[in-house]
Coordinates of C-alpha atoms and ligand atoms in Angstrom, one line a residue:
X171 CA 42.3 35.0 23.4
X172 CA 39.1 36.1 21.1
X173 CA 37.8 39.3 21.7
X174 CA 34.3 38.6 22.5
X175 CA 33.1 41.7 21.6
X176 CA 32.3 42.4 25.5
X177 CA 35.2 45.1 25.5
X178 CA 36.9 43.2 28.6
X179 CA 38.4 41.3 26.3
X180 CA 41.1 42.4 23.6
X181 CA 40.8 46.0 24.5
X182 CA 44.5 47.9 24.7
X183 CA 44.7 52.0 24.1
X184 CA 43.6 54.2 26.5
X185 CA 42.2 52.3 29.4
X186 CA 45.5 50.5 29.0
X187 CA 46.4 46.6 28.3
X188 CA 42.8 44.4 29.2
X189 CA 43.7 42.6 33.1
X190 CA 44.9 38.9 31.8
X191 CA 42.0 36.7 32.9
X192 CA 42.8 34.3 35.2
X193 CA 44.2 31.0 34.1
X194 CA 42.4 28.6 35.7
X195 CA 43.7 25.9 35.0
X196 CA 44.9 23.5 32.1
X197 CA 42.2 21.5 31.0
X198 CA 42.7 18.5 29.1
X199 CA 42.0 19.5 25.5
X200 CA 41.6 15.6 24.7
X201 CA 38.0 14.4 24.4
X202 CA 36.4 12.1 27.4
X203 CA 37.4 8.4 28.0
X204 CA 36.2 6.6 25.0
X205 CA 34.8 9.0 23.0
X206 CA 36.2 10.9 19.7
X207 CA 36.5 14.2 17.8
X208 CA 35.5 14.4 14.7
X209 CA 38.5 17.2 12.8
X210 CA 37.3 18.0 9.3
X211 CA 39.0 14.8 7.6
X212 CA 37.6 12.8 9.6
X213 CA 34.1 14.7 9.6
X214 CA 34.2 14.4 5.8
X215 CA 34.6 10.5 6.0
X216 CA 31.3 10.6 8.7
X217 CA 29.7 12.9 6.6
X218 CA 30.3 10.8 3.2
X219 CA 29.6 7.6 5.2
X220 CA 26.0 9.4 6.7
X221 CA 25.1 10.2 3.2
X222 CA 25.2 6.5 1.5
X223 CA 23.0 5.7 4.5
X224 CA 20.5 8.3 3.8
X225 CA 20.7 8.0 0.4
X226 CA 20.1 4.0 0.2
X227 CA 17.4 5.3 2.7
X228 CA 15.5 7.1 0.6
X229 CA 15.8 4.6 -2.2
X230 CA 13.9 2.2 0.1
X231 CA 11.1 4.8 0.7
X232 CA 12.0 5.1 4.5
X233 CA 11.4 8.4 6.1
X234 CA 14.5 9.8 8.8
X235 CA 13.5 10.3 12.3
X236 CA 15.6 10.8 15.6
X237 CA 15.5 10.9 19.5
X238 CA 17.0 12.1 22.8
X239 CA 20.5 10.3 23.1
X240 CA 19.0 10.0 26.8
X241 CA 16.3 8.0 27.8
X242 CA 14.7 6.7 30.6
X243 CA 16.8 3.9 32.0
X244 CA 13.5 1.6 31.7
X245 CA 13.8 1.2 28.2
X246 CA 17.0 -1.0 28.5
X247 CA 16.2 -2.9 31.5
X248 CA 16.1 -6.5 30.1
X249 CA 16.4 -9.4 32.2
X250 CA 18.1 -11.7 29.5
X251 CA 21.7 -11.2 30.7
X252 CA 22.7 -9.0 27.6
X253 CA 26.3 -7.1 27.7
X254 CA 24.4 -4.2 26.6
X255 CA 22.5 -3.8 30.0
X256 CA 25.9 -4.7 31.4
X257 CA 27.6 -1.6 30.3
X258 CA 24.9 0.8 30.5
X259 CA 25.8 4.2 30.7
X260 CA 23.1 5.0 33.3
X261 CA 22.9 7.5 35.9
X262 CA 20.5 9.5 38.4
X263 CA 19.6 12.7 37.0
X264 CA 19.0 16.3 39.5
X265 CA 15.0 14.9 39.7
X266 CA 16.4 11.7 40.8
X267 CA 15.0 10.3 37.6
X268 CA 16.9 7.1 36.8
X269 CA 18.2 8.2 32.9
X270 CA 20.5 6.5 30.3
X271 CA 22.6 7.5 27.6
X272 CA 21.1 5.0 24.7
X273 CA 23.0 1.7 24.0
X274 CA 20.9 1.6 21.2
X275 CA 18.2 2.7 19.1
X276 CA 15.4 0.0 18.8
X277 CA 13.6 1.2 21.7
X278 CA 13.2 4.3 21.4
X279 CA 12.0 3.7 18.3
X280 CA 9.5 1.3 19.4
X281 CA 8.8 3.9 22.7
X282 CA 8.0 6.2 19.3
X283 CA 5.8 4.0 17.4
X284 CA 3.6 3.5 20.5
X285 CA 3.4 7.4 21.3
X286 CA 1.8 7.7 17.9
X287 CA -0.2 4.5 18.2
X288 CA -3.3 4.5 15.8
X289 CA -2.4 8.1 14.2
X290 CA 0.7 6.2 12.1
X291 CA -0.8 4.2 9.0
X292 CA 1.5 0.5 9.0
X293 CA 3.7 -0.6 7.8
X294 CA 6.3 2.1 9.2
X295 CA 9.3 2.3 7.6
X296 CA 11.6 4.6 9.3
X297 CA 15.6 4.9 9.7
X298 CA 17.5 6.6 12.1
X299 CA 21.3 7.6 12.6
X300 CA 22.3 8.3 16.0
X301 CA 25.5 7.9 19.0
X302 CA 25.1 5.5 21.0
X303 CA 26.4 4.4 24.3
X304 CA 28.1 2.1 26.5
X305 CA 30.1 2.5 29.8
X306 CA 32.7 0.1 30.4
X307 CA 35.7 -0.2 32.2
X308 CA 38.6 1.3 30.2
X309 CA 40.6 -1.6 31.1
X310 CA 39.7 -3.2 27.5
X311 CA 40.2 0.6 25.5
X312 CA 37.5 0.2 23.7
X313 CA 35.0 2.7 22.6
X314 CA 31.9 4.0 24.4
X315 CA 30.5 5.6 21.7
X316 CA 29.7 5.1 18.1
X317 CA 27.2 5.7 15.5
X318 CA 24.6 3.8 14.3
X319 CA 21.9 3.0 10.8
X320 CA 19.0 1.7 11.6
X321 CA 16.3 0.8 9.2
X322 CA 12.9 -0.9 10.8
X323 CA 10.0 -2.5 9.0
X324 CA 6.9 -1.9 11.6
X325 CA 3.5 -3.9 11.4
X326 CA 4.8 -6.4 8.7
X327 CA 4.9 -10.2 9.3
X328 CA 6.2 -11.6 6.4
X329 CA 9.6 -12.7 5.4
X330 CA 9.4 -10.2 3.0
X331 CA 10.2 -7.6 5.5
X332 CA 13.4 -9.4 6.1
X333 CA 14.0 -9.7 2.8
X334 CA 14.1 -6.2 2.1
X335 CA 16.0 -5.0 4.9
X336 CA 19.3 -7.0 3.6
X337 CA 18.3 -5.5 0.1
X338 CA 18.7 -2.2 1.7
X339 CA 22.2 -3.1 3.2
X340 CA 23.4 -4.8 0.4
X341 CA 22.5 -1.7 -2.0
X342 CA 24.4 0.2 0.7
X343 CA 27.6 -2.3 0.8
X344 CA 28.0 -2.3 -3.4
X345 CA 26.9 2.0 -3.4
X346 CA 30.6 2.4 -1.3
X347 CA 32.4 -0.6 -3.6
X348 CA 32.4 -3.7 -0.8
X349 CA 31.1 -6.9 -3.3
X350 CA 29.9 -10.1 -2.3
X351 CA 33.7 -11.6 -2.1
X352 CA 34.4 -9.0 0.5
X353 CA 31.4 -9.5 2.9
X354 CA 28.4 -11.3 3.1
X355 CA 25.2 -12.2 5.8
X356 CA 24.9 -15.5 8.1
X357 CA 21.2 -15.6 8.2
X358 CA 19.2 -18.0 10.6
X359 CA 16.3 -17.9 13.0
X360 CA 15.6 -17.8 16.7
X361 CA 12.9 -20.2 16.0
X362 CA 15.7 -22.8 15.4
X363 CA 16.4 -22.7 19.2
X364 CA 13.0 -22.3 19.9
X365 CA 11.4 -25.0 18.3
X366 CA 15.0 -27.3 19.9
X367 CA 14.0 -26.0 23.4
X368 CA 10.4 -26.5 22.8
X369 CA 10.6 -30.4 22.4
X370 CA 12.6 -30.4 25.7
X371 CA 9.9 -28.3 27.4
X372 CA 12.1 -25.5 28.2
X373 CA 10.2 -22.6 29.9
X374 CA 9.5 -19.8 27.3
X375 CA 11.0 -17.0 29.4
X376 CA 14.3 -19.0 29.7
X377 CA 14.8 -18.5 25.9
X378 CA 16.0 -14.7 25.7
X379 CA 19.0 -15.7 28.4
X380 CA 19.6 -18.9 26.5
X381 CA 19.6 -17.0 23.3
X382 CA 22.3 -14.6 24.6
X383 CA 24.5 -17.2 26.3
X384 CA 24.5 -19.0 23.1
X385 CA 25.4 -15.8 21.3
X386 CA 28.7 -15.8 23.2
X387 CA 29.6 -19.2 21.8
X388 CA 32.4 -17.6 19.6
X389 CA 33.8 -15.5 22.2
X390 CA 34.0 -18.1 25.7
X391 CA 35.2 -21.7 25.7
X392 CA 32.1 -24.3 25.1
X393 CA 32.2 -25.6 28.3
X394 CA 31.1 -22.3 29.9
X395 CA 28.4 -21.9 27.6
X396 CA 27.3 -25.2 28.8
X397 CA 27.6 -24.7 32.4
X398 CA 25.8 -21.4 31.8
X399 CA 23.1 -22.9 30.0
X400 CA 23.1 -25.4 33.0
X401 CA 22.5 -23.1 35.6
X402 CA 20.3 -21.2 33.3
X403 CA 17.7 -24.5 33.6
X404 CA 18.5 -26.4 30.5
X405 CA 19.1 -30.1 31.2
X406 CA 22.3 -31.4 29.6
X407 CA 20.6 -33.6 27.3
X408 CA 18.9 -30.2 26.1
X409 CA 22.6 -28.7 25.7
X410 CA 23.9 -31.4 23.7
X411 CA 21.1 -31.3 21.4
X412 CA 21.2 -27.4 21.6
X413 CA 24.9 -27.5 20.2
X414 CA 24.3 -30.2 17.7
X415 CA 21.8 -28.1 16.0
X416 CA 24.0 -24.8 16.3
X417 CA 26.7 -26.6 14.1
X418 CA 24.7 -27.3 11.0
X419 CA 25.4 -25.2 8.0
X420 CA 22.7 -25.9 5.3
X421 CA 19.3 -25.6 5.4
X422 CA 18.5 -29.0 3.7
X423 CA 20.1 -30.3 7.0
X424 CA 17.9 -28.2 9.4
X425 CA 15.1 -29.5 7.6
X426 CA 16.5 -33.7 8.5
X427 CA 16.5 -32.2 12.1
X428 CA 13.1 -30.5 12.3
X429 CA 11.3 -31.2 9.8
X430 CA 10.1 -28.9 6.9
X431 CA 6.5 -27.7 8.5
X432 CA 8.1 -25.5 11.4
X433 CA 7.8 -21.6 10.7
X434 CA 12.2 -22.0 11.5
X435 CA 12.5 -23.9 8.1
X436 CA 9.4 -22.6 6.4
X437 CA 10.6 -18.7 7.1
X438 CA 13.8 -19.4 6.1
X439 CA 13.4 -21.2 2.7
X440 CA 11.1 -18.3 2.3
X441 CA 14.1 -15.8 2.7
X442 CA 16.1 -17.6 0.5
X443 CA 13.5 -17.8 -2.4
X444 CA 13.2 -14.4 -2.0
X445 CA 16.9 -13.4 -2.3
X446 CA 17.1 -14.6 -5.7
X447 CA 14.2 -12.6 -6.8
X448 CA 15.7 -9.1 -5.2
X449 CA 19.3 -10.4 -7.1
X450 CA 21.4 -11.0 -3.6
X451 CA 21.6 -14.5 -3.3
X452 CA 25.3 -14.7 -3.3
X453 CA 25.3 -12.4 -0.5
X454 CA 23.7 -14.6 2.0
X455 CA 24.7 -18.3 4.1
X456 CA 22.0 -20.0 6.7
X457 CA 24.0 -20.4 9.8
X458 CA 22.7 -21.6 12.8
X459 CA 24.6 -20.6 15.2
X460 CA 23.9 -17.1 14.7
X461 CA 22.1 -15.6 16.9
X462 CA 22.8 -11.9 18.0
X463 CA 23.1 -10.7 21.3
X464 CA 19.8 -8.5 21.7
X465 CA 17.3 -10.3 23.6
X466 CA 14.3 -9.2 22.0
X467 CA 14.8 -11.3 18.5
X468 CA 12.1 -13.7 18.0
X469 CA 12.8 -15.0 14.2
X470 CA 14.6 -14.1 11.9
X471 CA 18.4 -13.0 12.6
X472 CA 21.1 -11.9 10.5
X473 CA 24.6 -10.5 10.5
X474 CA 27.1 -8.8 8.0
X475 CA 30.3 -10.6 8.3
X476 CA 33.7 -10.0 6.6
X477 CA 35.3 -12.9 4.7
X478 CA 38.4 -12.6 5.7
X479 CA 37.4 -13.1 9.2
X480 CA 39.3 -10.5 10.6
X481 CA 36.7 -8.3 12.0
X482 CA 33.7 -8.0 14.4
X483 CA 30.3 -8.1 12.6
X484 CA 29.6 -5.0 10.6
X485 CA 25.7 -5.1 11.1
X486 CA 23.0 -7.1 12.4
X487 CA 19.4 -7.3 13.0
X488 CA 16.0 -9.4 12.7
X489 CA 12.9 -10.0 13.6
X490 CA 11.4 -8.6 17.0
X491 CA 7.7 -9.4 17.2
X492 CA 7.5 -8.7 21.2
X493 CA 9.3 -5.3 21.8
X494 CA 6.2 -3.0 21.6
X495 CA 4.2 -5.4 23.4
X496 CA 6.3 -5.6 26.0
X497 CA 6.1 -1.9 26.8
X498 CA 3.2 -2.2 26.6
X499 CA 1.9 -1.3 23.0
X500 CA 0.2 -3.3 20.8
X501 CA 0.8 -7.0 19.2
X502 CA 2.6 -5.3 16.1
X503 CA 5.1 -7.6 14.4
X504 CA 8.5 -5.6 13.4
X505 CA 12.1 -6.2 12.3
X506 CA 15.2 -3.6 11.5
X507 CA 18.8 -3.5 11.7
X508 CA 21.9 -1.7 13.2
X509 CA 24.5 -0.6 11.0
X510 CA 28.0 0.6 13.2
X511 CA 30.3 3.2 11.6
X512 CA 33.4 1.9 12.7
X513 CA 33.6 -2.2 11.8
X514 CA 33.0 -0.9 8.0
X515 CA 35.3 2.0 8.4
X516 CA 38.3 -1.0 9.6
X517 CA 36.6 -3.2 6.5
X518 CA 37.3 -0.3 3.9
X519 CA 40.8 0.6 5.4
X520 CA 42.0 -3.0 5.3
X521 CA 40.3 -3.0 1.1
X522 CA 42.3 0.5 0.4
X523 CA 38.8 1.4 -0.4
X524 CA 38.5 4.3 2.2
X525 CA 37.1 7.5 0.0
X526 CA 39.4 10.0 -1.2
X527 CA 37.8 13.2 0.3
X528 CA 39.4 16.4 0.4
X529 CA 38.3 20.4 1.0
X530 CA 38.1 22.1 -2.5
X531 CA 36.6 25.5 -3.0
X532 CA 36.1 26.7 -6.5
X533 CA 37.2 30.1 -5.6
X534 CA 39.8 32.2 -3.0
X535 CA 38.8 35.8 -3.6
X536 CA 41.7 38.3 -2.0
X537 CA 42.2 42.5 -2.0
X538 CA 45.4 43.4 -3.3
X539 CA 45.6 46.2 -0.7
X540 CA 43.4 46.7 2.3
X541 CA 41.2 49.6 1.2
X542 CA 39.9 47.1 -1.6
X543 CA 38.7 44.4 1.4
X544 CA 34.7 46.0 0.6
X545 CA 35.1 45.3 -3.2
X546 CA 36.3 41.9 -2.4
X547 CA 33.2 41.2 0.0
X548 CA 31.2 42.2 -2.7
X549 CA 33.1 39.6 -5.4
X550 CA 32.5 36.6 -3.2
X551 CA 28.6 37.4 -2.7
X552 CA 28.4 37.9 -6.1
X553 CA 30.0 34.1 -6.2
X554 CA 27.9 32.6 -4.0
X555 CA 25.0 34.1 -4.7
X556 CA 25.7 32.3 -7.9
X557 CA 26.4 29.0 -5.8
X558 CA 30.2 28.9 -5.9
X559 CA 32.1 28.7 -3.2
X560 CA 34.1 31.1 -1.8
X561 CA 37.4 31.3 0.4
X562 CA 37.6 35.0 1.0
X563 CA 41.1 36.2 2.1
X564 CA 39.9 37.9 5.5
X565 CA 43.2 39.6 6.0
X566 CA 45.9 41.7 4.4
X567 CA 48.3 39.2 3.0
X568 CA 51.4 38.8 0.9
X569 CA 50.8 37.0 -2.2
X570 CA 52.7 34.2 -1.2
X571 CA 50.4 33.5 1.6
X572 CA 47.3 33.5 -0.6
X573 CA 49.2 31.1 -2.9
X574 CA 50.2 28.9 -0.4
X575 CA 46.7 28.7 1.2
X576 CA 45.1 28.4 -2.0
X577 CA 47.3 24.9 -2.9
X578 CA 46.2 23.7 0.5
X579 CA 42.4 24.2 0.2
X580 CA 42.1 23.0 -3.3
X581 CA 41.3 26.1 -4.9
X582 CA 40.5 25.8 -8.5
X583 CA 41.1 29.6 -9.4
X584 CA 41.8 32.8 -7.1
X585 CA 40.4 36.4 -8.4
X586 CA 42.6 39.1 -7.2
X587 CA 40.8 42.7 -6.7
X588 CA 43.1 45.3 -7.7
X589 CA 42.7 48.9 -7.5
X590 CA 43.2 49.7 -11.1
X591 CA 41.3 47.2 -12.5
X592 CA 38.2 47.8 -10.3
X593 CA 38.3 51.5 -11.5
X594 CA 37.4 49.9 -14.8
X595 CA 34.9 47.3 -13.4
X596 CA 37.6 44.4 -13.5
X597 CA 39.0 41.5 -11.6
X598 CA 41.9 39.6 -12.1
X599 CA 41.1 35.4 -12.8
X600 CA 43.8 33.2 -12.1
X601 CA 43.6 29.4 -13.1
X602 CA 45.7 27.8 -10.4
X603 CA 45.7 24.1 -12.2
X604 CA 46.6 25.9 -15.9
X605 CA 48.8 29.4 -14.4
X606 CA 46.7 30.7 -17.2
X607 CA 45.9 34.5 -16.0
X608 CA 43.0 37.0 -17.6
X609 CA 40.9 40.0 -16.4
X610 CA 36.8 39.8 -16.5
X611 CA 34.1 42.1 -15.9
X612 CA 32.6 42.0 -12.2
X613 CA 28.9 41.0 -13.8
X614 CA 30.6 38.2 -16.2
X615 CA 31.8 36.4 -13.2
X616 CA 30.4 33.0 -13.0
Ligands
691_722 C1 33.7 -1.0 17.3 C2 32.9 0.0 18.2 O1 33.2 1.1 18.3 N1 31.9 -0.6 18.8 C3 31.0 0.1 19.7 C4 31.3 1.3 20.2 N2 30.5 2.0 21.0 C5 29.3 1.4 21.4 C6 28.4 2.0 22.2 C7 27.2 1.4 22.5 C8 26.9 0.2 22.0 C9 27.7 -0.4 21.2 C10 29.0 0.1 20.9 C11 29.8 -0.5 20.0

């Protein structure tokens, strides 16, 4: 056990060996139910998968921000149906407040955007990366946690806004070597439905629950969808024409459909124009049968999608128009996207693309003999204080030891401190790569 310092533990001499502290019991060493550890490989992928989001971040002139992983269970309570409200990890906290872990981070970044109301100059562009939760039954093994990118545009109504946002992600996709032949976005627009539903006078507050029944068309047999759209209140001539429109592929046939003065087709023509001017046409299909699974979408939605079809969408996002007004902010138009970290880990695993990442210090600094440890201190400040790093041999050790641990950190040469040599202000430089061996004065060191 780790002395803590306290004396009660490690202490042995004179007082005798330290009373063994109880052992209470075995815990469980694995991490919760659905939840991971992140040991230093796979903190170095994180880490190197965190930093192409920040950096693509920057490029786009967003600025970070963050919030509590738990929030008040109001910000998720939706009425649309949504799995995400199914599986929220909500509890009652020791005020009896009603709390939740985040599902995800729109909210609170709209909750955000509110607080600071007329003090924040539009448009907002801010990006977060944060955990985010969901609680469901372990019977389907899947995870309750993951991380998530998310970039929002706030107080912007155009297209352009849109536009930019899968600029951002496709800057990301080609910075970590995915092209256009390995992924690409279906892009369409709630107003589709909405302007379908609107010539069958479908009540306005039935179209979040229609959206999100519809947005399980891939995953439940049609005729569910149907009878859910049923009991949801749209007449079966509604559903058929519902589904007929969900099946075209091309925009020139939306347009036969409805026409080319609705904001649907206008918007979208729009988006496309504009992807040839920011260079990622090739990255991007109209579909209409996407839709996403987040009730508050008003207009235009989008998702990353692997061509090989063998994966869950790697991102998604689009236009919410209503979210701050509904709690109870302003009218501010916004849109932004959620970026997962495991979909595109799967993606780069099944490409062989994953990163080759491994520990490398440029030095292991080690005392020949233990009376030297001080001089060997004082190497590796020198070292660092001249921004090299350092593994300093803590430790007396045999040689073989230091050479063994030096191959298994990457170390690119190790300086042995010697007692004769450091009588004459010297240290012994070892290129590990080369063997090649030499001595060099303490202040030549760099
Ligand atoms: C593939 C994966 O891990 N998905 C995942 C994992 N955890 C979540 C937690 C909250 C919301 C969505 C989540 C989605």
């Amino acid at each position: 056990a780790r002395d803590n310092g306290g004396g009660a533990g490690g202490r042995s001499g004179a007082l005798g060996p330290a009373p063994v502290a109880e052992v209470i019991q075995k815990i469980d060493v694995n991490p919760p139910k659905g939840t991971r550890d992140f040991s230093p490989d796979e903190m170095r992928l994180r880490n190197w998968l965190f930093h192409n989001f920040r950096e693509v971040s920057r490029l786009f002139g967003f600025e970070e921000v963050d919030f509590p992983v738990l929030e008040s269970e109001a910000l998720f309570v939706r009425k649309a149906g949504e799995e995400i409200k199914d599986q929220l990890y909500c509890f009652e906290d020791r005020g009896n407040r009603r709390v939740a872990l985040r599902p995800e981070l729109t909210p609170s970044l709209a909750r955000l955007v509110i607080q600071k109301g007329k003090s924040l100059s539009l448009p907002v562009k801010w990006f977060a990366i944060g955990q985010c939760w969901r609680y469901e039954r372990m019977t389907r093994g899947r995870r309750r946690e993951h991380y998530q990118w998310n970039m929002d545009i706030i107080g912007v109504p155009d297209v352009m806004a849109e536009a930019e946002l899968i600029s951002s992600i496709v800057t990301f996709f080609k910075r970590i070597g995915i092209t256009a032949s390995d992924v690409g976005f279906k892009v369409s627009s709630r107003k589709v439905l909405q302007e379908v539903l609107s010539r069958y006078s479908i009540r306005e507050d039935l179209f979040g629950k229609v959206c999100i029944i519809i947005d399980k068309i891939e995953k439940i047999p049609l005729n569910d969808i149907k009878e859910e759209l049923k009991a949801a209140g749209v007449s079966t001539e509604a559903v058929e024409q519902l589904l007929q429109v969900l099946s075209i592929k091309s925009l020139t046939e939306l347009e036969e459909i409805l026409g080319d003065a609705g904001e649907a087709v206008v918007e979208l023509k729009q988006l496309f124009s504009l992807a040839e001017k920011f260079g990622y046409s090739e990255w991007i299909q109209f579909d209409a049968s996407i839709v996403r699974g987040l009730a508050y979408y008003t207009g235009i939605v989008f998702e990353g999608f692997d061509r090989d079809g063998k994966l869950r969408a790697i991102c998604g996002g689009g236009r919410y128009d209503r979210l701050l007004s509904t709690f109870g902010g302003d009218d501010i138009p916004a849109c932004g996207f959620g970026f997962g970290d495991a979909v595109i880990v799967e993606l780069l695993k099944e490409k062989g693309r994953l990163p080759a990442l491994s520990l490398q210090v440029d030095n292991i600094v080690c005392a020949l003999d233990h009376d030297l440890q001080g001089p060997a201190a004082t190497v590796a400040t020198i070292l660092r204080e001249k921004g090299q790093t350092v593994d300093l041999v803590l430790e007396n050790k045999p040689l073989k030891w230091v050479f063994k641990r030096a191959a298994r950190i990457n170390a690119e040469r190790l300086i042995l401190v010697g007692s004769a040599e450091w009588q004459r202000g010297m240290v012994g430089v070892k290129i590990l790569s080369s063997g090649e061996q030499h001595e060099i004065k303490l202040d030549e060191l760099e």
